[in-house]
Short mmCIF file of C-alpha atoms in Angstrom, two decimals:
data_model
loop_
_atom_site.label_atom_id
_atom_site.label_comp_id
_atom_site.label_asym_id
_atom_site.label_seq_id
_atom_site.Cartn_x
_atom_site.Cartn_y
_atom_site.Cartn_z
CA UNK A 661 26.93 59.17 1.19
CA UNK A 662 29.21 56.42 2.49
CA UNK A 663 32.69 56.73 4.03
CA UNK A 664 34.37 56.03 0.66
CA UNK A 665 32.54 59.00 -0.88
CA UNK A 666 33.54 61.22 2.03
CA UNK A 667 37.22 60.27 1.64
CA UNK A 668 37.03 60.94 -2.11
CA UNK A 669 35.53 64.41 -1.55
CA UNK A 670 38.09 65.13 1.17
CA UNK A 671 41.00 64.06 -1.05
CA UNK A 672 39.83 66.24 -3.96
CA UNK A 673 39.22 69.15 -1.58
CA UNK A 674 42.75 68.88 -0.18
CA UNK A 675 44.23 69.00 -3.69
CA UNK A 676 42.10 71.98 -4.73
CA UNK A 677 42.66 75.67 -4.17
CA UNK A 678 39.35 75.95 -2.29
CA UNK A 679 39.51 77.06 1.33
CA UNK A 680 35.97 75.96 2.23
CA UNK A 681 33.44 73.45 0.89
CA UNK A 682 29.83 72.80 1.91
CA UNK A 683 28.14 69.77 0.35
CA UNK A 684 24.58 68.49 0.80
CA UNK A 685 23.48 65.20 -0.76
CA UNK A 686 20.15 63.73 0.20
CA UNK A 687 19.98 64.20 3.97
CA UNK A 688 23.76 64.21 4.41
CA UNK A 689 25.72 67.41 4.98
CA UNK A 690 29.49 67.77 4.80
CA UNK A 691 31.49 70.92 5.56
CA UNK A 692 35.25 71.11 5.03
CA UNK A 693 37.58 74.02 5.80
CA UNK A 694 41.31 74.38 5.40
CA UNK A 695 43.36 75.91 8.17
CA UNK A 696 44.50 79.39 7.28
CA UNK A 697 47.24 81.44 8.85
CA UNK A 698 47.44 85.22 8.65
CA UNK A 699 50.93 86.69 8.55
CA UNK A 700 51.28 90.37 9.39
CA UNK A 701 54.32 92.38 8.39
CA UNK A 702 55.16 96.03 8.73
CA UNK A 703 56.95 97.93 5.98
CA UNK A 704 59.29 100.94 6.42
CA UNK A 705 56.39 103.41 6.38
CA UNK A 706 54.76 101.64 9.33
CA UNK A 707 51.88 100.25 7.28
CA UNK A 708 50.79 96.76 8.25
CA UNK A 709 50.35 94.22 5.47
CA UNK A 710 48.52 90.94 5.96
CA UNK A 711 48.86 87.82 3.87
CA UNK A 712 46.67 84.76 4.20
CA UNK A 713 48.57 81.49 3.86
CA UNK A 714 46.70 78.25 3.23
CA UNK A 715 47.97 74.72 3.56
CA UNK A 716 48.12 74.45 -0.25
CA UNK A 717 50.73 77.21 -0.41
CA UNK A 718 53.12 74.92 1.42
CA UNK A 719 52.20 71.53 -0.04
CA UNK A 720 52.02 72.28 -3.75
CA UNK A 721 55.77 71.90 -4.31
CA UNK A 722 55.98 68.78 -2.15
CA UNK A 723 53.14 67.09 -4.03
CA UNK A 724 54.96 67.38 -7.34
CA UNK A 725 58.15 66.03 -5.74
CA UNK A 726 56.24 63.03 -4.37
CA UNK A 727 54.97 62.09 -7.82
CA UNK A 728 55.90 58.63 -8.98
CA UNK A 729 59.03 58.87 -11.12
CA UNK A 730 57.36 56.56 -13.67
CA UNK A 731 54.90 59.35 -14.44
CA UNK A 732 55.68 62.28 -16.70
CA UNK A 733 54.40 65.76 -16.01
CA UNK A 734 52.67 67.92 -18.57
CA UNK A 735 53.16 71.54 -17.54
CA UNK A 736 51.49 74.78 -18.53
CA UNK A 737 53.41 76.51 -21.33
CA UNK A 738 52.10 79.91 -20.19
CA UNK A 739 49.74 81.67 -17.76
CA UNK A 740 46.03 81.53 -18.54
CA UNK A 741 42.69 79.96 -17.70
CA UNK A 742 42.48 76.18 -18.08
CA UNK A 743 39.41 74.47 -19.55
CA UNK A 744 38.88 70.70 -19.69
CA UNK A 745 36.32 70.94 -22.53
CA UNK A 746 35.53 73.05 -25.59
CA UNK A 747 32.39 74.50 -23.97
CA UNK A 748 30.70 74.33 -20.56
CA UNK A 749 28.13 71.77 -21.78
CA UNK A 750 30.65 69.60 -23.67
CA UNK A 751 32.27 66.56 -22.07
CA UNK A 752 35.93 66.93 -21.01
CA UNK A 753 38.60 66.08 -23.57
CA UNK A 754 40.18 63.54 -21.21
CA UNK A 755 39.56 61.88 -17.85
CA UNK A 756 41.74 59.94 -15.43
CA UNK A 757 42.38 56.48 -16.90
CA UNK A 758 42.06 57.56 -20.53
CA UNK A 759 44.80 56.52 -22.94
CA UNK A 760 45.89 59.35 -25.26
CA UNK A 761 48.10 59.47 -28.33
CA UNK A 762 50.74 62.08 -29.06
CA UNK A 763 48.91 65.13 -30.41
CA UNK A 764 45.54 64.39 -28.75
CA UNK A 765 43.94 67.46 -27.17
CA UNK A 766 44.06 67.40 -23.36
CA UNK A 767 42.48 70.78 -22.68
CA UNK A 768 42.39 74.44 -23.63
CA UNK A 769 44.32 77.35 -22.15
CA UNK A 770 42.79 80.78 -22.68
CA UNK A 771 45.35 83.58 -22.74
CA UNK A 772 44.71 87.12 -23.96
CA UNK A 773 41.25 86.06 -25.23
CA UNK A 774 42.84 83.41 -27.47
CA UNK A 775 41.93 79.74 -27.00
CA UNK A 776 45.06 77.57 -27.23
CA UNK A 777 44.73 73.79 -27.46
CA UNK A 778 47.03 71.80 -25.18
CA UNK A 779 48.16 68.68 -27.05
CA UNK A 780 49.74 65.58 -25.54
CA UNK A 781 53.51 65.71 -26.22
CA UNK A 782 53.66 61.89 -26.08
CA UNK A 783 51.34 58.88 -25.85
CA UNK A 784 50.26 57.69 -22.44
CA UNK A 785 47.61 57.00 -19.83
CA UNK A 786 46.17 59.90 -17.80
CA UNK A 787 47.07 59.19 -14.16
CA UNK A 788 46.09 62.50 -12.58
CA UNK A 789 44.55 65.80 -13.63
CA UNK A 790 45.89 68.56 -11.39
CA UNK A 791 44.36 71.60 -13.07
CA UNK A 792 40.82 72.65 -12.23
CA UNK A 793 38.37 73.53 -14.98
CA UNK A 794 37.90 77.28 -15.36
CA UNK A 795 40.72 78.18 -12.96
CA UNK A 796 43.83 80.29 -13.53
CA UNK A 797 47.03 78.37 -14.09
CA UNK A 798 50.61 79.56 -13.76
CA UNK A 799 53.52 79.11 -16.12
CA UNK A 800 55.15 75.69 -15.59
CA UNK A 801 52.33 74.48 -13.30
CA UNK A 802 51.80 70.72 -13.53
CA UNK A 803 48.48 70.14 -15.28
CA UNK A 804 48.57 66.37 -15.91
CA UNK A 805 50.51 63.29 -14.87
CA UNK A 806 50.82 60.65 -17.59
CA UNK A 807 52.21 57.16 -17.60
CA UNK A 808 54.04 56.98 -20.93
CA UNK A 809 52.94 54.13 -23.22
CA UNK A 810 53.64 52.94 -26.76
CA UNK A 811 50.10 53.55 -28.03
#
């Protein structure tokens, strides 16, 4: 594993919702952890509540604001589980760098045991995939960044 690989893993880890990652390739070992802060509050009954805050809780909004204005966001139309492919063994519908046409399938969102295809609302080039395969997504969460094209 060279330094470029380490930076790539680190970058993807920072953008993920993971709090810890251990990776072993060949004889190389890499362990990454995100700083976590515990906030304790006391309600009227005197019960203490604790909430764990990760760095991602604070940076998620800033990341979408930093997005290049030339890129268009494709957001989740509803809450569900996001899948990049039709089945675990199938290849993903799209990857970063792919050019898609309006109506092409970008992924699937499972909600209430119904599989809903997410279609591209316009033609463009996939610049970034922000949703993780098999993870819960929220309403209006940015799933993809596309550079609009006239394909």
